[in-house]
Amino acid sequence: MRHVVTFHYTLRDPQDRVIDTSAGGDPIRYLEGAGQIIDGLDARLKDVPVGTKTRVLVPAAQAYGERDPEQIQKVLRVLLPVEGELKIGDQFQAGEHPSDPVVTVVGVEGESVLLDANHPLAGIDLTFDVEVVASREATPEELNHGHAHGEHGACG
Ligand code: ZN
């Protein structure tokens, strides 16, 4: 039996910096084992009782993967869809489609820019402080769609 789990989280990097949090906003809802959240968290949350706060450590390999040096490419500055000056550390989406990767500027060399297409969290071990706020059995429709539905069965 698979569940739909709703939880709040605060995500920290190994230096204890907060990267992201759902505190003050809506909790996250996901269908177990559907790839809606990172694998390492999905695998652990199913054992956490509702109302419980816990800390989950997810190694990079089970989060956003290890960094891949092949994902760093040199691109002519004029080909990039960004106006103005580019600096090391700048991030932007590589194309207009929502699934295009976010790239990070890691070097500027004359007319060219070195872009890193690794996920910004690749290679980073993640610490999640989570609180499971609800858990219920997935509906047949959710299992069919492969994702969790909203409060009143709303899809999407
Ligand atoms: Zn759906």
mmCIF file of C-alpha atoms and ligand atoms in Angstrom:
data_model
loop_
_atom_site.group_PDB
_atom_site.id
_atom_site.type_symbol
_atom_site.label_atom_id
_atom_site.label_comp_id
_atom_site.label_asym_id
_atom_site.label_seq_id
_atom_site.Cartn_x
_atom_site.Cartn_y
_atom_site.Cartn_z
ATOM 1 C CA MET A 1 0.000 0.000 0.000
ATOM 2 C CA ARG A 2 1.353 3.405 -0.926
ATOM 3 C CA HIS A 3 0.684 6.609 0.967
ATOM 4 C CA VAL A 4 0.324 10.282 0.282
ATOM 5 C CA VAL A 5 2.470 12.050 2.863
ATOM 6 C CA THR A 6 2.318 15.734 3.783
ATOM 7 C CA PHE A 7 5.289 17.283 5.545
ATOM 8 C CA HIS A 8 7.097 20.489 6.431
ATOM 9 C CA TYR A 9 10.834 20.699 5.974
ATOM 10 C CA THR A 10 13.874 22.867 6.473
ATOM 11 C CA LEU A 11 16.828 21.973 4.270
ATOM 12 C CA ARG A 12 20.398 22.706 5.355
ATOM 13 C CA ASP A 13 23.795 22.179 3.766
ATOM 14 C CA PRO A 14 26.790 20.666 5.628
ATOM 15 C CA GLN A 15 27.753 24.172 6.836
ATOM 16 C CA ASP A 16 24.322 24.379 8.535
ATOM 17 C CA ARG A 17 23.125 27.111 6.176
ATOM 18 C CA VAL A 18 19.396 27.045 5.430
ATOM 19 C CA ILE A 19 18.950 26.372 1.705
ATOM 20 C CA ASP A 20 15.182 26.112 1.623
ATOM 21 C CA THR A 21 12.224 25.744 3.959
ATOM 22 C CA SER A 22 8.473 25.255 3.803
ATOM 23 C CA ALA A 23 8.022 27.004 7.170
ATOM 24 C CA GLY A 24 5.502 29.800 6.902
ATOM 25 C CA GLY A 25 4.096 28.338 3.678
ATOM 26 C CA ASP A 26 2.201 25.290 2.545
ATOM 27 C CA PRO A 27 3.621 21.887 3.446
ATOM 28 C CA ILE A 28 4.773 19.541 0.679
ATOM 29 C CA ARG A 29 2.492 16.675 -0.347
ATOM 30 C CA TYR A 30 3.783 13.702 -2.314
ATOM 31 C CA LEU A 31 2.942 10.179 -3.403
ATOM 32 C CA GLU A 32 5.388 7.606 -2.050
ATOM 33 C CA GLY A 33 7.794 6.140 -4.552
ATOM 34 C CA ALA A 34 6.649 8.335 -7.437
ATOM 35 C CA GLY A 35 9.790 10.441 -7.790
ATOM 36 C CA GLN A 36 8.017 13.588 -6.580
ATOM 37 C CA ILE A 37 10.718 14.260 -3.991
ATOM 38 C CA ILE A 38 14.348 13.137 -3.854
ATOM 39 C CA ASP A 39 14.847 9.401 -3.351
ATOM 40 C CA GLY A 40 16.710 9.571 -0.049
ATOM 41 C CA LEU A 41 13.897 11.520 1.582
ATOM 42 C CA ASP A 42 11.096 9.495 0.014
ATOM 43 C CA ALA A 43 12.612 6.268 1.352
ATOM 44 C CA ARG A 44 12.852 7.594 4.906
ATOM 45 C CA LEU A 45 9.644 9.575 5.438
ATOM 46 C CA LYS A 46 7.356 6.578 5.139
ATOM 47 C CA ASP A 47 8.588 5.328 8.507
ATOM 48 C CA VAL A 48 8.007 8.639 10.298
ATOM 49 C CA PRO A 49 4.767 8.725 12.341
ATOM 50 C CA VAL A 50 2.383 11.644 11.777
ATOM 51 C CA GLY A 51 3.100 14.508 14.174
ATOM 52 C CA THR A 52 6.752 13.553 14.535
ATOM 53 C CA LYS A 53 9.704 15.811 13.882
ATOM 54 C CA THR A 54 12.907 14.182 12.811
ATOM 55 C CA ARG A 55 16.178 14.827 11.035
ATOM 56 C CA VAL A 56 16.975 13.012 7.812
ATOM 57 C CA LEU A 57 20.487 13.024 6.354
ATOM 58 C CA VAL A 58 20.580 12.432 2.612
ATOM 59 C CA PRO A 59 23.971 11.846 0.965
ATOM 60 C CA ALA A 60 24.483 13.707 -2.323
ATOM 61 C CA ALA A 61 24.205 10.480 -4.329
ATOM 62 C CA GLN A 62 20.616 9.995 -3.083
ATOM 63 C CA ALA A 63 19.761 13.678 -3.429
ATOM 64 C CA TYR A 64 20.821 15.637 -6.521
ATOM 65 C CA GLY A 65 23.694 13.356 -7.472
ATOM 66 C CA GLU A 66 27.440 13.835 -7.548
ATOM 67 C CA ARG A 67 28.938 16.688 -9.528
ATOM 68 C CA ASP A 68 29.794 15.791 -13.138
ATOM 69 C CA PRO A 69 32.778 17.692 -14.609
ATOM 70 C CA GLU A 70 31.389 17.025 -18.107
ATOM 71 C CA GLN A 71 28.503 19.354 -17.281
ATOM 72 C CA ILE A 72 30.843 22.364 -17.432
ATOM 73 C CA GLN A 73 30.922 23.889 -20.904
ATOM 74 C CA LYS A 74 32.417 26.931 -22.564
ATOM 75 C CA VAL A 75 29.828 29.005 -24.425
ATOM 76 C CA LEU A 76 30.143 32.214 -26.425
ATOM 77 C CA ARG A 77 28.748 35.086 -24.390
ATOM 78 C CA VAL A 78 26.653 36.420 -27.292
ATOM 79 C CA LEU A 79 24.709 33.145 -27.498
ATOM 80 C CA LEU A 80 23.350 33.430 -23.970
ATOM 81 C CA PRO A 81 19.764 34.605 -23.295
ATOM 82 C CA VAL A 82 20.861 37.049 -20.592
ATOM 83 C CA GLU A 83 21.321 40.821 -20.734
ATOM 84 C CA GLY A 84 23.985 42.782 -18.900
ATOM 85 C CA GLU A 85 27.190 41.745 -17.222
ATOM 86 C CA LEU A 86 27.737 38.148 -16.145
ATOM 87 C CA LYS A 87 29.681 37.385 -12.987
ATOM 88 C CA ILE A 88 30.906 34.182 -11.422
ATOM 89 C CA GLY A 89 28.078 32.741 -9.337
ATOM 90 C CA ASP A 90 25.274 34.134 -11.496
ATOM 91 C CA GLN A 91 22.554 31.604 -12.254
ATOM 92 C CA PHE A 92 19.987 31.569 -15.012
ATOM 93 C CA GLN A 93 17.854 29.139 -16.970
ATOM 94 C CA ALA A 94 19.641 27.850 -20.075
ATOM 95 C CA GLY A 95 16.541 28.092 -22.273
ATOM 96 C CA GLU A 96 12.917 29.130 -22.309
ATOM 97 C CA HIS A 97 11.400 25.770 -21.451
ATOM 98 C CA PRO A 98 10.641 25.135 -17.754
ATOM 99 C CA SER A 99 12.581 21.866 -17.920
ATOM 100 C CA ASP A 100 15.755 23.540 -19.212
ATOM 101 C CA PRO A 101 18.529 23.334 -16.623
ATOM 102 C CA VAL A 102 19.563 26.181 -14.391
ATOM 103 C CA VAL A 103 23.227 26.917 -15.114
ATOM 104 C CA THR A 104 25.804 28.648 -12.955
ATOM 105 C CA VAL A 105 28.539 30.913 -14.297
ATOM 106 C CA VAL A 106 31.852 29.465 -13.074
ATOM 107 C CA GLY A 107 34.222 31.477 -15.281
ATOM 108 C CA VAL A 108 34.417 34.410 -17.683
ATOM 109 C CA GLU A 109 37.150 34.255 -20.349
ATOM 110 C CA GLY A 110 37.069 37.064 -22.907
ATOM 111 C CA GLU A 111 34.190 36.424 -25.302
ATOM 112 C CA SER A 112 33.325 33.144 -23.615
ATOM 113 C CA VAL A 113 31.656 32.063 -20.416
ATOM 114 C CA LEU A 114 32.123 28.798 -18.543
ATOM 115 C CA LEU A 115 28.738 27.407 -17.545
ATOM 116 C CA ASP A 116 28.112 24.637 -15.035
ATOM 117 C CA ALA A 117 24.877 22.737 -15.714
ATOM 118 C CA ASN A 118 25.164 20.560 -12.624
ATOM 119 C CA HIS A 119 22.218 21.025 -10.287
ATOM 120 C CA PRO A 120 23.177 23.715 -7.753
ATOM 121 C CA LEU A 121 22.796 21.086 -5.002
ATOM 122 C CA ALA A 122 24.758 18.348 -6.815
ATOM 123 C CA GLY A 123 27.604 16.979 -4.717
ATOM 124 C CA ILE A 124 26.125 18.343 -1.480
ATOM 125 C CA ASP A 125 25.030 16.144 1.413
ATOM 126 C CA LEU A 126 21.674 17.446 2.582
ATOM 127 C CA THR A 127 20.130 17.629 6.038
ATOM 128 C CA PHE A 128 16.356 17.811 6.247
ATOM 129 C CA ASP A 129 14.538 18.677 9.458
ATOM 130 C CA VAL A 130 11.086 17.348 8.725
ATOM 131 C CA GLU A 131 7.700 17.171 10.412
ATOM 132 C CA VAL A 132 5.158 14.789 8.966
ATOM 133 C CA VAL A 133 1.785 16.531 9.286
ATOM 134 C CA ALA A 134 -0.460 14.023 7.511
ATOM 135 C CA SER A 135 -0.415 10.619 5.872
ATOM 136 C CA ARG A 136 -3.189 8.728 4.135
ATOM 137 C CA GLU A 137 -3.589 5.906 1.651
ATOM 138 C CA ALA A 138 -3.200 6.977 -1.952
ATOM 139 C CA THR A 139 -6.399 6.888 -4.020
ATOM 140 C CA PRO A 140 -6.581 4.666 -7.132
ATOM 141 C CA GLU A 141 -6.638 7.855 -9.215
ATOM 142 C CA GLU A 142 -3.414 9.116 -7.619
ATOM 143 C CA LEU A 143 -1.711 5.761 -8.186
ATOM 144 C CA ASN A 144 -2.880 5.931 -11.780
ATOM 145 C CA HIS A 145 -1.550 9.465 -12.290
ATOM 146 C CA GLY A 146 1.681 8.853 -10.374
ATOM 147 C CA HIS A 147 1.351 11.919 -8.144
ATOM 148 C CA ALA A 148 -0.488 13.208 -5.088
ATOM 149 C CA HIS A 149 -3.727 15.129 -5.453
ATOM 150 C CA GLY A 150 -4.866 18.154 -3.436
ATOM 151 C CA GLU A 151 -7.317 18.512 -0.565
ATOM 152 C CA HIS A 152 -10.435 17.840 -2.615
ATOM 153 C CA GLY A 153 -8.898 15.458 -5.125
ATOM 154 C CA ALA A 154 -7.703 18.276 -7.338
ATOM 155 C CA CYS A 155 -5.183 17.030 -9.891
ATOM 156 C CA GLY A 156 -1.909 18.785 -10.440
HETATM 157 ZN ZN ZN B 1 -3.517 13.745 -11.189
#
